[in-house]
Amino acid sequence: DTAVSQTPKYLVTQMGNDKSIKCEQNLGHDTMYWYKQDSKKFLKIMFSYNNKELIINETVPNRFSPKSPDKAHLNLHINSLELGDSAVYFCASSQAGKTQYFGPGTRLLVL
Amino acid sequence: AQSVTQLDSQVPVFEEAPVELRCNYSSSVSVYLFWYVQYPNQGLQLLLKYLSGSTLVKGINGFEAEFNKSQTSFHLRKPSVHISDTAEYFCAVSDQYNNAGNMLTFGGGTRLMVKP
């Protein structure tokens, strides 16, 4: 009964491939997020999404796109992967914009 | 725009000693404040939060933090640390008024290293 779950936990792929990371929350929250943690542990927001609005951090390349099939899911699709995309990606969710609860992370390695 | 500064990238401390991890923020609007902990190769776990009310906030694992609006600080404290507290600690803020989707802005993290 994990609150925020992500799959896969690890993802190793070649440059140029397209991949997706899935996120599901069973908390009934109205907003979901994607964050990127780089090799220096720095965490940066990528997207914020609820059923009304998608907000994109302007620094995120358009190769990254969030896709939400329903309120409990926010998947991250990445086109044409680059070496610099290697990082840990965290999904999170919140209700009414307050406390965010994080998933366990997906460790992406691009070779 | 908001920013968060964690003044110490690493804090070494002996077991059972007190510790303070410092966090300062900058924002043009009122904010919510959070501390998260990340154990090695794991996700982020919420330690404590300040949304409103009392400026002294108590969290899990014996941690507490005090919101100081005039100094724009939200320092994290624990009176006696354990080896198991060794982890990376992140201070974060979000906009109270739902601008920018309430996205969290994180500090750079402080690595707490507890020595026996």
mmCIF file with all atom_site columns, C-alpha atoms in Angstrom:
data_model
loop_
_atom_site.group_PDB
_atom_site.id
_atom_site.type_symbol
_atom_site.label_atom_id
_atom_site.label_alt_id
_atom_site.label_comp_id
_atom_site.label_asym_id
_atom_site.label_entity_id
_atom_site.label_seq_id
_atom_site.pdbx_PDB_ins_code
_atom_site.Cartn_x
_atom_site.Cartn_y
_atom_site.Cartn_z
_atom_site.occupancy
_atom_site.B_iso_or_equiv
_atom_site.pdbx_formal_charge
_atom_site.auth_seq_id
_atom_site.auth_comp_id
_atom_site.auth_asym_id
_atom_site.auth_atom_id
_atom_site.pdbx_PDB_model_num
ATOM 1   C CA . ASP A 1 1   ? 0.000  0.000  0.000   1.00 0.00 ? 1   ASP A CA 1
ATOM 2   C CA . THR A 1 2   ? 2.803  2.380  -0.988  1.00 0.00 ? 2   THR A CA 1
ATOM 3   C CA . ALA A 1 3   ? 1.562  5.968  -1.153  1.00 0.00 ? 3   ALA A CA 1
ATOM 4   C CA . VAL A 1 4   ? 3.597  7.107  -4.175  1.00 0.00 ? 4   VAL A CA 1
ATOM 5   C CA . SER A 1 5   ? 5.166  4.435  -6.342  1.00 0.00 ? 5   SER A CA 1
ATOM 6   C CA . GLN A 1 6   ? 7.416  4.609  -9.384  1.00 0.00 ? 6   GLN A CA 1
ATOM 7   C CA . THR A 1 7   ? 8.487  2.078  -11.975 1.00 0.00 ? 7   THR A CA 1
ATOM 8   C CA . PRO A 1 8   ? 11.054 1.112  -12.897 1.00 0.00 ? 8   PRO A CA 1
ATOM 9   C CA . LYS A 1 9   ? 13.425 1.602  -9.985  1.00 0.00 ? 9   LYS A CA 1
ATOM 10  C CA . TYR A 1 10  ? 16.455 1.421  -12.267 1.00 0.00 ? 10  TYR A CA 1
ATOM 11  C CA . LEU A 1 11  ? 16.661 2.194  -15.973 1.00 0.00 ? 11  LEU A CA 1
ATOM 12  C CA . VAL A 1 12  ? 19.774 1.747  -18.084 1.00 0.00 ? 12  VAL A CA 1
ATOM 13  C CA . THR A 1 13  ? 19.511 2.708  -21.754 1.00 0.00 ? 13  THR A CA 1
ATOM 14  C CA . GLN A 1 14  ? 21.436 3.940  -24.769 1.00 0.00 ? 14  GLN A CA 1
ATOM 15  C CA . MET A 1 15  ? 21.680 7.518  -26.017 1.00 0.00 ? 15  MET A CA 1
ATOM 16  C CA . GLY A 1 16  ? 18.982 8.374  -28.501 1.00 0.00 ? 16  GLY A CA 1
ATOM 17  C CA . ASN A 1 17  ? 16.387 5.973  -27.096 1.00 0.00 ? 17  ASN A CA 1
ATOM 18  C CA . ASP A 1 18  ? 12.930 6.967  -25.887 1.00 0.00 ? 18  ASP A CA 1
ATOM 19  C CA . LYS A 1 19  ? 11.841 5.848  -22.435 1.00 0.00 ? 19  LYS A CA 1
ATOM 20  C CA . SER A 1 20  ? 9.013  6.324  -19.952 1.00 0.00 ? 20  SER A CA 1
ATOM 21  C CA . ILE A 1 21  ? 8.879  6.334  -16.175 1.00 0.00 ? 21  ILE A CA 1
ATOM 22  C CA . LYS A 1 22  ? 5.566  5.631  -14.480 1.00 0.00 ? 22  LYS A CA 1
ATOM 23  C CA . CYS A 1 23  ? 4.230  7.179  -11.291 1.00 0.00 ? 23  CYS A CA 1
ATOM 24  C CA . GLU A 1 24  ? 1.115  6.306  -9.319  1.00 0.00 ? 24  GLU A CA 1
ATOM 25  C CA . GLN A 1 25  ? -0.281 7.765  -6.102  1.00 0.00 ? 25  GLN A CA 1
ATOM 26  C CA . ASN A 1 26  ? -3.040 6.257  -3.975  1.00 0.00 ? 26  ASN A CA 1
ATOM 27  C CA . LEU A 1 27  ? -3.422 9.247  -1.659  1.00 0.00 ? 27  LEU A CA 1
ATOM 28  C CA . GLY A 1 28  ? -6.261 10.855 -3.566  1.00 0.00 ? 28  GLY A CA 1
ATOM 29  C CA . HIS A 1 29  ? -4.150 13.957 -4.137  1.00 0.00 ? 29  HIS A CA 1
ATOM 30  C CA . ASP A 1 30  ? -5.015 16.514 -6.789  1.00 0.00 ? 30  ASP A CA 1
ATOM 31  C CA . THR A 1 31  ? -1.533 17.544 -7.885  1.00 0.00 ? 31  THR A CA 1
ATOM 32  C CA . MET A 1 32  ? 1.484  15.562 -9.029  1.00 0.00 ? 32  MET A CA 1
ATOM 33  C CA . TYR A 1 33  ? 5.064  16.585 -9.736  1.00 0.00 ? 33  TYR A CA 1
ATOM 34  C CA . TRP A 1 34  ? 8.303  15.432 -11.304 1.00 0.00 ? 34  TRP A CA 1
ATOM 35  C CA . TYR A 1 35  ? 11.703 16.389 -9.881  1.00 0.00 ? 35  TYR A CA 1
ATOM 36  C CA . LYS A 1 36  ? 15.218 15.664 -11.115 1.00 0.00 ? 36  LYS A CA 1
ATOM 37  C CA . GLN A 1 37  ? 18.125 15.005 -8.738  1.00 0.00 ? 37  GLN A CA 1
ATOM 38  C CA . ASP A 1 38  ? 21.526 15.348 -10.341 1.00 0.00 ? 38  ASP A CA 1
ATOM 39  C CA . SER A 1 39  ? 24.801 13.678 -9.405  1.00 0.00 ? 39  SER A CA 1
ATOM 40  C CA . LYS A 1 40  ? 25.504 16.399 -6.837  1.00 0.00 ? 40  LYS A CA 1
ATOM 41  C CA . LYS A 1 41  ? 22.197 15.658 -5.113  1.00 0.00 ? 41  LYS A CA 1
ATOM 42  C CA . PHE A 1 42  ? 20.661 18.920 -6.268  1.00 0.00 ? 42  PHE A CA 1
ATOM 43  C CA . LEU A 1 43  ? 16.880 18.667 -6.647  1.00 0.00 ? 43  LEU A CA 1
ATOM 44  C CA . LYS A 1 44  ? 15.022 20.656 -9.259  1.00 0.00 ? 44  LYS A CA 1
ATOM 45  C CA . ILE A 1 45  ? 11.359 20.780 -10.199 1.00 0.00 ? 45  ILE A CA 1
ATOM 46  C CA . MET A 1 46  ? 10.475 19.741 -13.719 1.00 0.00 ? 46  MET A CA 1
ATOM 47  C CA . PHE A 1 47  ? 6.668  19.783 -13.823 1.00 0.00 ? 47  PHE A CA 1
ATOM 48  C CA . SER A 1 48  ? 3.624  20.441 -11.712 1.00 0.00 ? 48  SER A CA 1
ATOM 49  C CA . TYR A 1 49  ? 0.295  19.021 -12.934 1.00 0.00 ? 49  TYR A CA 1
ATOM 50  C CA . ASN A 1 50  ? -3.280 18.852 -11.752 1.00 0.00 ? 50  ASN A CA 1
ATOM 51  C CA . ASN A 1 51  ? -6.468 18.269 -13.690 1.00 0.00 ? 51  ASN A CA 1
ATOM 52  C CA . LYS A 1 52  ? -6.581 21.945 -14.576 1.00 0.00 ? 52  LYS A CA 1
ATOM 53  C CA . GLU A 1 53  ? -3.087 22.993 -15.337 1.00 0.00 ? 53  GLU A CA 1
ATOM 54  C CA . LEU A 1 54  ? 0.350  21.844 -16.410 1.00 0.00 ? 54  LEU A CA 1
ATOM 55  C CA . ILE A 1 55  ? 3.188  24.063 -15.283 1.00 0.00 ? 55  ILE A CA 1
ATOM 56  C CA . ILE A 1 56  ? 6.546  23.444 -16.856 1.00 0.00 ? 56  ILE A CA 1
ATOM 57  C CA . ASN A 1 57  ? 9.844  24.631 -15.489 1.00 0.00 ? 57  ASN A CA 1
ATOM 58  C CA . GLU A 1 58  ? 11.233 26.706 -18.321 1.00 0.00 ? 58  GLU A CA 1
ATOM 59  C CA . THR A 1 59  ? 14.629 25.026 -18.112 1.00 0.00 ? 59  THR A CA 1
ATOM 60  C CA . VAL A 1 60  ? 13.236 21.579 -18.968 1.00 0.00 ? 60  VAL A CA 1
ATOM 61  C CA . PRO A 1 61  ? 13.996 20.515 -22.560 1.00 0.00 ? 61  PRO A CA 1
ATOM 62  C CA . ASN A 1 62  ? 10.938 19.747 -24.673 1.00 0.00 ? 62  ASN A CA 1
ATOM 63  C CA . ARG A 1 63  ? 12.223 16.185 -25.043 1.00 0.00 ? 63  ARG A CA 1
ATOM 64  C CA . PHE A 1 64  ? 10.611 15.655 -21.631 1.00 0.00 ? 64  PHE A CA 1
ATOM 65  C CA . SER A 1 65  ? 6.832  15.405 -21.505 1.00 0.00 ? 65  SER A CA 1
ATOM 66  C CA . PRO A 1 66  ? 4.467  14.454 -18.691 1.00 0.00 ? 66  PRO A CA 1
ATOM 67  C CA . LYS A 1 67  ? 1.455  12.338 -19.532 1.00 0.00 ? 67  LYS A CA 1
ATOM 68  C CA . SER A 1 68  ? -1.461 11.859 -17.154 1.00 0.00 ? 68  SER A CA 1
ATOM 69  C CA . PRO A 1 69  ? -3.969 9.122  -18.057 1.00 0.00 ? 69  PRO A CA 1
ATOM 70  C CA . ASP A 1 70  ? -5.948 9.865  -14.882 1.00 0.00 ? 70  ASP A CA 1
ATOM 71  C CA . LYS A 1 71  ? -5.745 11.734 -11.597 1.00 0.00 ? 71  LYS A CA 1
ATOM 72  C CA . ALA A 1 72  ? -3.683 9.045  -9.872  1.00 0.00 ? 72  ALA A CA 1
ATOM 73  C CA . HIS A 1 73  ? -0.982 8.743  -12.526 1.00 0.00 ? 73  HIS A CA 1
ATOM 74  C CA . LEU A 1 74  ? 1.628  11.058 -13.987 1.00 0.00 ? 74  LEU A CA 1
ATOM 75  C CA . ASN A 1 75  ? 4.115  9.398  -16.292 1.00 0.00 ? 75  ASN A CA 1
ATOM 76  C CA . LEU A 1 76  ? 7.293  10.988 -17.618 1.00 0.00 ? 76  LEU A CA 1
ATOM 77  C CA . HIS A 1 77  ? 8.223  10.371 -21.217 1.00 0.00 ? 77  HIS A CA 1
ATOM 78  C CA . ILE A 1 78  ? 11.696 11.231 -22.481 1.00 0.00 ? 78  ILE A CA 1
ATOM 79  C CA . ASN A 1 79  ? 12.599 11.365 -26.161 1.00 0.00 ? 79  ASN A CA 1
ATOM 80  C CA . SER A 1 80  ? 16.077 11.095 -27.647 1.00 0.00 ? 80  SER A CA 1
ATOM 81  C CA . LEU A 1 81  ? 17.863 10.472 -24.369 1.00 0.00 ? 81  LEU A CA 1
ATOM 82  C CA . GLU A 1 82  ? 21.186 12.246 -23.799 1.00 0.00 ? 82  GLU A CA 1
ATOM 83  C CA . LEU A 1 83  ? 24.064 11.513 -21.450 1.00 0.00 ? 83  LEU A CA 1
ATOM 84  C CA . GLY A 1 84  ? 23.125 14.532 -19.341 1.00 0.00 ? 84  GLY A CA 1
ATOM 85  C CA . ASP A 1 85  ? 19.718 13.042 -18.627 1.00 0.00 ? 85  ASP A CA 1
ATOM 86  C CA . SER A 1 86  ? 21.346 10.550 -16.285 1.00 0.00 ? 86  SER A CA 1
ATOM 87  C CA . ALA A 1 87  ? 19.927 11.343 -12.854 1.00 0.00 ? 87  ALA A CA 1
ATOM 88  C CA . VAL A 1 88  ? 17.422 10.216 -10.274 1.00 0.00 ? 88  VAL A CA 1
ATOM 89  C CA . TYR A 1 89  ? 13.858 11.214 -11.091 1.00 0.00 ? 89  TYR A CA 1
ATOM 90  C CA . PHE A 1 90  ? 11.349 11.614 -8.295  1.00 0.00 ? 90  PHE A CA 1
ATOM 91  C CA . CYS A 1 91  ? 7.606  11.765 -8.546  1.00 0.00 ? 91  CYS A CA 1
ATOM 92  C CA . ALA A 1 92  ? 5.594  13.498 -5.803  1.00 0.00 ? 92  ALA A CA 1
ATOM 93  C CA . SER A 1 93  ? 1.996  14.349 -5.021  1.00 0.00 ? 93  SER A CA 1
ATOM 94  C CA . SER A 1 94  ? 0.125  16.791 -2.813  1.00 0.00 ? 94  SER A CA 1
ATOM 95  C CA . GLN A 1 95  ? -3.367 17.953 -1.947  1.00 0.00 ? 95  GLN A CA 1
ATOM 96  C CA . ALA A 1 96  ? -4.279 21.615 -2.334  1.00 0.00 ? 96  ALA A CA 1
ATOM 97  C CA . GLY A 1 97  ? -0.661 22.535 -2.887  1.00 0.00 ? 97  GLY A CA 1
ATOM 98  C CA . LYS A 1 98  ? 0.552  21.698 0.565   1.00 0.00 ? 98  LYS A CA 1
ATOM 99  C CA . THR A 1 99  ? 2.763  18.854 1.756   1.00 0.00 ? 99  THR A CA 1
ATOM 100 C CA . GLN A 1 100 ? 4.352  16.840 -1.024  1.00 0.00 ? 100 GLN A CA 1
ATOM 101 C CA . TYR A 1 101 ? 4.968  13.124 -0.627  1.00 0.00 ? 101 TYR A CA 1
ATOM 102 C CA . PHE A 1 102 ? 7.687  11.569 -2.724  1.00 0.00 ? 102 PHE A CA 1
ATOM 103 C CA . GLY A 1 103 ? 8.120  8.283  -4.493  1.00 0.00 ? 103 GLY A CA 1
ATOM 104 C CA . PRO A 1 104 ? 11.268 6.143  -4.105  1.00 0.00 ? 104 PRO A CA 1
ATOM 105 C CA . GLY A 1 105 ? 12.897 7.502  -7.251  1.00 0.00 ? 105 GLY A CA 1
ATOM 106 C CA . THR A 1 106 ? 13.952 6.080  -10.613 1.00 0.00 ? 106 THR A CA 1
ATOM 107 C CA . ARG A 1 107 ? 17.671 5.916  -11.267 1.00 0.00 ? 107 ARG A CA 1
ATOM 108 C CA . LEU A 1 108 ? 18.262 6.570  -14.960 1.00 0.00 ? 108 LEU A CA 1
ATOM 109 C CA . LEU A 1 109 ? 21.626 5.872  -16.548 1.00 0.00 ? 109 LEU A CA 1
ATOM 110 C CA . VAL A 1 110 ? 22.158 6.828  -20.188 1.00 0.00 ? 110 VAL A CA 1
ATOM 111 C CA . LEU A 1 111 ? 25.139 5.171  -21.867 1.00 0.00 ? 111 LEU A CA 1
ATOM 112 C CA . ALA B 2 1   ? 11.296 33.762 -7.562  1.00 0.00 ? 1   ALA B CA 1
ATOM 113 C CA . GLN B 2 2   ? 12.323 31.845 -4.492  1.00 0.00 ? 2   GLN B CA 1
ATOM 114 C CA . SER B 2 3   ? 15.674 30.538 -3.355  1.00 0.00 ? 3   SER B CA 1
ATOM 115 C CA . VAL B 2 4   ? 16.874 28.374 -0.489  1.00 0.00 ? 4   VAL B CA 1
ATOM 116 C CA . THR B 2 5   ? 20.367 28.343 0.953   1.00 0.00 ? 5   THR B CA 1
ATOM 117 C CA . GLN B 2 6   ? 21.669 25.600 3.171   1.00 0.00 ? 6   GLN B CA 1
ATOM 118 C CA . LEU B 2 7   ? 24.780 27.110 4.606   1.00 0.00 ? 7   LEU B CA 1
ATOM 119 C CA . ASP B 2 8   ? 26.634 23.884 5.351   1.00 0.00 ? 8   ASP B CA 1
ATOM 120 C CA . SER B 2 9   ? 27.169 21.210 2.731   1.00 0.00 ? 9   SER B CA 1
ATOM 121 C CA . GLN B 2 10  ? 28.468 18.766 5.352   1.00 0.00 ? 10  GLN B CA 1
ATOM 122 C CA . VAL B 2 11  ? 28.086 18.601 9.121   1.00 0.00 ? 11  VAL B CA 1
ATOM 123 C CA . PRO B 2 12  ? 30.159 16.028 11.007  1.00 0.00 ? 12  PRO B CA 1
ATOM 124 C CA . VAL B 2 13  ? 29.048 15.389 14.588  1.00 0.00 ? 13  VAL B CA 1
ATOM 125 C CA . PHE B 2 14  ? 29.633 12.781 17.264  1.00 0.00 ? 14  PHE B CA 1
ATOM 126 C CA . GLU B 2 15  ? 26.867 10.468 18.376  1.00 0.00 ? 15  GLU B CA 1
ATOM 127 C CA . GLU B 2 16  ? 24.682 11.874 21.186  1.00 0.00 ? 16  GLU B CA 1
ATOM 128 C CA . ALA B 2 17  ? 25.826 15.447 20.447  1.00 0.00 ? 17  ALA B CA 1
ATOM 129 C CA . PRO B 2 18  ? 23.335 18.159 19.486  1.00 0.00 ? 18  PRO B CA 1
ATOM 130 C CA . VAL B 2 19  ? 23.136 19.352 15.901  1.00 0.00 ? 19  VAL B CA 1
ATOM 131 C CA . GLU B 2 20  ? 21.748 22.308 13.979  1.00 0.00 ? 20  GLU B CA 1
ATOM 132 C CA . LEU B 2 21  ? 21.364 22.341 10.199  1.00 0.00 ? 21  LEU B CA 1
ATOM 133 C CA . ARG B 2 22  ? 20.902 25.834 8.867   1.00 0.00 ? 22  ARG B CA 1
ATOM 134 C CA . CYS B 2 23  ? 18.445 26.960 6.209   1.00 0.00 ? 23  CYS B CA 1
ATOM 135 C CA . ASN B 2 24  ? 17.729 30.450 4.905   1.00 0.00 ? 24  ASN B CA 1
ATOM 136 C CA . TYR B 2 25  ? 15.265 31.341 2.204   1.00 0.00 ? 25  TYR B CA 1
ATOM 137 C CA . SER B 2 26  ? 14.356 34.255 -0.010  1.00 0.00 ? 26  SER B CA 1
ATOM 138 C CA . SER B 2 27  ? 10.845 34.891 -1.331  1.00 0.00 ? 27  SER B CA 1
ATOM 139 C CA . SER B 2 28  ? 8.657  37.823 -2.308  1.00 0.00 ? 28  SER B CA 1
ATOM 140 C CA . VAL B 2 29  ? 5.537  36.043 -0.999  1.00 0.00 ? 29  VAL B CA 1
ATOM 141 C CA . SER B 2 30  ? 4.610  34.013 2.070   1.00 0.00 ? 30  SER B CA 1
ATOM 142 C CA . VAL B 2 31  ? 5.869  30.463 1.978   1.00 0.00 ? 31  VAL B CA 1
ATOM 143 C CA . TYR B 2 32  ? 5.386  27.024 3.387   1.00 0.00 ? 32  TYR B CA 1
ATOM 144 C CA . LEU B 2 33  ? 8.605  25.464 4.725   1.00 0.00 ? 33  LEU B CA 1
ATOM 145 C CA . PHE B 2 34  ? 9.724  21.842 4.805   1.00 0.00 ? 34  PHE B CA 1
ATOM 146 C CA . TRP B 2 35  ? 12.594 19.622 5.806   1.00 0.00 ? 35  TRP B CA 1
ATOM 147 C CA . TYR B 2 36  ? 13.074 16.315 4.029   1.00 0.00 ? 36  TYR B CA 1
ATOM 148 C CA . VAL B 2 37  ? 15.585 13.561 4.763   1.00 0.00 ? 37  VAL B CA 1
ATOM 149 C CA . GLN B 2 38  ? 17.140 11.251 2.190   1.00 0.00 ? 38  GLN B CA 1
ATOM 150 C CA . TYR B 2 39  ? 18.878 8.107  3.378   1.00 0.00 ? 39  TYR B CA 1
ATOM 151 C CA . PRO B 2 40  ? 21.452 6.553  1.007   1.00 0.00 ? 40  PRO B CA 1
ATOM 152 C CA . ASN B 2 41  ? 19.887 5.276  -2.212  1.00 0.00 ? 41  ASN B CA 1
ATOM 153 C CA . GLN B 2 42  ? 16.398 6.052  -1.002  1.00 0.00 ? 42  GLN B CA 1
ATOM 154 C CA . GLY B 2 43  ? 13.653 8.584  -1.689  1.00 0.00 ? 43  GLY B CA 1
ATOM 155 C CA . LEU B 2 44  ? 12.751 11.732 0.215   1.00 0.00 ? 44  LEU B CA 1
ATOM 156 C CA . GLN B 2 45  ? 10.948 11.414 3.528   1.00 0.00 ? 45  GLN B CA 1
ATOM 157 C CA . LEU B 2 46  ? 9.175  14.345 5.154   1.00 0.00 ? 46  LEU B CA 1
ATOM 158 C CA . LEU B 2 47  ? 10.728 15.259 8.515   1.00 0.00 ? 47  LEU B CA 1
ATOM 159 C CA . LEU B 2 48  ? 8.578  18.237 9.403   1.00 0.00 ? 48  LEU B CA 1
ATOM 160 C CA . LYS B 2 49  ? 6.743  21.210 7.948   1.00 0.00 ? 49  LYS B CA 1
ATOM 161 C CA . TYR B 2 50  ? 5.645  24.718 8.755   1.00 0.00 ? 50  TYR B CA 1
ATOM 162 C CA . LEU B 2 51  ? 2.349  25.753 7.194   1.00 0.00 ? 51  LEU B CA 1
ATOM 163 C CA . SER B 2 52  ? 1.031  28.218 9.799   1.00 0.00 ? 52  SER B CA 1
ATOM 164 C CA . GLY B 2 53  ? 0.618  28.666 13.557  1.00 0.00 ? 53  GLY B CA 1
ATOM 165 C CA . SER B 2 54  ? 3.351  27.998 16.093  1.00 0.00 ? 54  SER B CA 1
ATOM 166 C CA . THR B 2 55  ? 6.789  28.823 14.757  1.00 0.00 ? 55  THR B CA 1
ATOM 167 C CA . LEU B 2 56  ? 8.354  25.878 16.581  1.00 0.00 ? 56  LEU B CA 1
ATOM 168 C CA . VAL B 2 57  ? 7.587  22.725 14.680  1.00 0.00 ? 57  VAL B CA 1
ATOM 169 C CA . LYS B 2 58  ? 8.239  19.198 15.881  1.00 0.00 ? 58  LYS B CA 1
ATOM 170 C CA . GLY B 2 59  ? 8.813  16.371 13.454  1.00 0.00 ? 59  GLY B CA 1
ATOM 171 C CA . ILE B 2 60  ? 9.699  12.715 13.350  1.00 0.00 ? 60  ILE B CA 1
ATOM 172 C CA . ASN B 2 61  ? 12.796 11.107 14.862  1.00 0.00 ? 61  ASN B CA 1
ATOM 173 C CA . GLY B 2 62  ? 13.193 13.825 17.518  1.00 0.00 ? 62  GLY B CA 1
ATOM 174 C CA . PHE B 2 63  ? 13.843 16.667 15.072  1.00 0.00 ? 63  PHE B CA 1
ATOM 175 C CA . GLU B 2 64  ? 12.415 20.156 15.405  1.00 0.00 ? 64  GLU B CA 1
ATOM 176 C CA . ALA B 2 65  ? 12.701 23.409 13.491  1.00 0.00 ? 65  ALA B CA 1
ATOM 177 C CA . GLU B 2 66  ? 11.921 27.028 14.180  1.00 0.00 ? 66  GLU B CA 1
ATOM 178 C CA . PHE B 2 67  ? 10.519 29.430 11.630  1.00 0.00 ? 67  PHE B CA 1
ATOM 179 C CA . ASN B 2 68  ? 11.986 32.914 12.003  1.00 0.00 ? 68  ASN B CA 1
ATOM 180 C CA . LYS B 2 69  ? 10.245 35.277 9.621   1.00 0.00 ? 69  LYS B CA 1
ATOM 181 C CA . SER B 2 70  ? 12.437 38.296 10.333  1.00 0.00 ? 70  SER B CA 1
ATOM 182 C CA . GLN B 2 71  ? 15.597 36.331 9.630   1.00 0.00 ? 71  GLN B CA 1
ATOM 183 C CA . THR B 2 72  ? 13.957 34.254 6.862   1.00 0.00 ? 72  THR B CA 1
ATOM 184 C CA . SER B 2 73  ? 15.344 31.115 8.446   1.00 0.00 ? 73  SER B CA 1
ATOM 185 C CA . PHE B 2 74  ? 14.080 27.623 9.222   1.00 0.00 ? 74  PHE B CA 1
ATOM 186 C CA . HIS B 2 75  ? 16.915 25.859 11.047  1.00 0.00 ? 75  HIS B CA 1
ATOM 187 C CA . LEU B 2 76  ? 16.620 22.171 11.915  1.00 0.00 ? 76  LEU B CA 1
ATOM 188 C CA . ARG B 2 77  ? 17.764 20.909 15.320  1.00 0.00 ? 77  ARG B CA 1
ATOM 189 C CA . LYS B 2 78  ? 18.112 17.695 17.243  1.00 0.00 ? 78  LYS B CA 1
ATOM 190 C CA . PRO B 2 79  ? 19.348 17.598 20.855  1.00 0.00 ? 79  PRO B CA 1
ATOM 191 C CA . SER B 2 80  ? 21.072 14.212 20.575  1.00 0.00 ? 80  SER B CA 1
ATOM 192 C CA . VAL B 2 81  ? 21.871 12.491 17.284  1.00 0.00 ? 81  VAL B CA 1
ATOM 193 C CA . HIS B 2 82  ? 22.201 8.788  16.531  1.00 0.00 ? 82  HIS B CA 1
ATOM 194 C CA . ILE B 2 83  ? 24.291 6.946  13.984  1.00 0.00 ? 83  ILE B CA 1
ATOM 195 C CA . SER B 2 84  ? 21.063 6.224  12.119  1.00 0.00 ? 84  SER B CA 1
ATOM 196 C CA . ASP B 2 85  ? 20.547 9.967  11.517  1.00 0.00 ? 85  ASP B CA 1
ATOM 197 C CA . THR B 2 86  ? 23.393 9.921  8.985   1.00 0.00 ? 86  THR B CA 1
ATOM 198 C CA . ALA B 2 87  ? 21.727 11.103 5.788   1.00 0.00 ? 87  ALA B CA 1
ATOM 199 C CA . GLU B 2 88  ? 21.245 14.036 3.426   1.00 0.00 ? 88  GLU B CA 1
ATOM 200 C CA . TYR B 2 89  ? 18.846 16.714 4.673   1.00 0.00 ? 89  TYR B CA 1
ATOM 201 C CA . PHE B 2 90  ? 17.006 19.089 2.375   1.00 0.00 ? 90  PHE B CA 1
ATOM 202 C CA . CYS B 2 91  ? 15.246 22.320 3.229   1.00 0.00 ? 91  CYS B CA 1
ATOM 203 C CA . ALA B 2 92  ? 12.492 23.376 0.806   1.00 0.00 ? 92  ALA B CA 1
ATOM 204 C CA . VAL B 2 93  ? 9.920  26.131 0.317   1.00 0.00 ? 93  VAL B CA 1
ATOM 205 C CA . SER B 2 94  ? 6.744  26.515 -1.693  1.00 0.00 ? 94  SER B CA 1
ATOM 206 C CA . ASP B 2 95  ? 4.543  29.473 -2.434  1.00 0.00 ? 95  ASP B CA 1
ATOM 207 C CA . GLN B 2 96  ? 1.480  29.725 -0.151  1.00 0.00 ? 96  GLN B CA 1
ATOM 208 C CA . TYR B 2 97  ? -0.644 31.295 -2.869  1.00 0.00 ? 97  TYR B CA 1
ATOM 209 C CA . ASN B 2 98  ? -0.518 28.429 -5.370  1.00 0.00 ? 98  ASN B CA 1
ATOM 210 C CA . ASN B 2 99  ? 1.564  30.349 -7.852  1.00 0.00 ? 99  ASN B CA 1
ATOM 211 C CA . ALA B 2 100 ? 3.851  28.211 -9.986  1.00 0.00 ? 100 ALA B CA 1
ATOM 212 C CA . GLY B 2 101 ? 1.846  25.141 -9.045  1.00 0.00 ? 101 GLY B CA 1
ATOM 213 C CA . ASN B 2 102 ? 3.231  25.040 -5.510  1.00 0.00 ? 102 ASN B CA 1
ATOM 214 C CA . MET B 2 103 ? 6.418  23.549 -6.790  1.00 0.00 ? 103 MET B CA 1
ATOM 215 C CA . LEU B 2 104 ? 9.089  23.061 -4.174  1.00 0.00 ? 104 LEU B CA 1
ATOM 216 C CA . THR B 2 105 ? 12.341 24.968 -4.359  1.00 0.00 ? 105 THR B CA 1
ATOM 217 C CA . PHE B 2 106 ? 15.084 23.001 -2.614  1.00 0.00 ? 106 PHE B CA 1
ATOM 218 C CA . GLY B 2 107 ? 18.307 23.986 -0.966  1.00 0.00 ? 107 GLY B CA 1
ATOM 219 C CA . GLY B 2 108 ? 21.490 22.238 -1.984  1.00 0.00 ? 108 GLY B CA 1
ATOM 220 C CA . GLY B 2 109 ? 21.307 19.747 0.872   1.00 0.00 ? 109 GLY B CA 1
ATOM 221 C CA . THR B 2 110 ? 23.357 19.167 4.022   1.00 0.00 ? 110 THR B CA 1
ATOM 222 C CA . ARG B 2 111 ? 25.049 15.857 4.578   1.00 0.00 ? 111 ARG B CA 1
ATOM 223 C CA . LEU B 2 112 ? 24.864 14.953 8.275   1.00 0.00 ? 112 LEU B CA 1
ATOM 224 C CA . MET B 2 113 ? 27.603 12.527 9.241   1.00 0.00 ? 113 MET B CA 1
ATOM 225 C CA . VAL B 2 114 ? 27.253 11.059 12.719  1.00 0.00 ? 114 VAL B CA 1
ATOM 226 C CA . LYS B 2 115 ? 30.422 9.499  14.103  1.00 0.00 ? 115 LYS B CA 1
ATOM 227 C CA . PRO B 2 116 ? 30.593 6.941  16.922  1.00 0.00 ? 116 PRO B CA 1
#
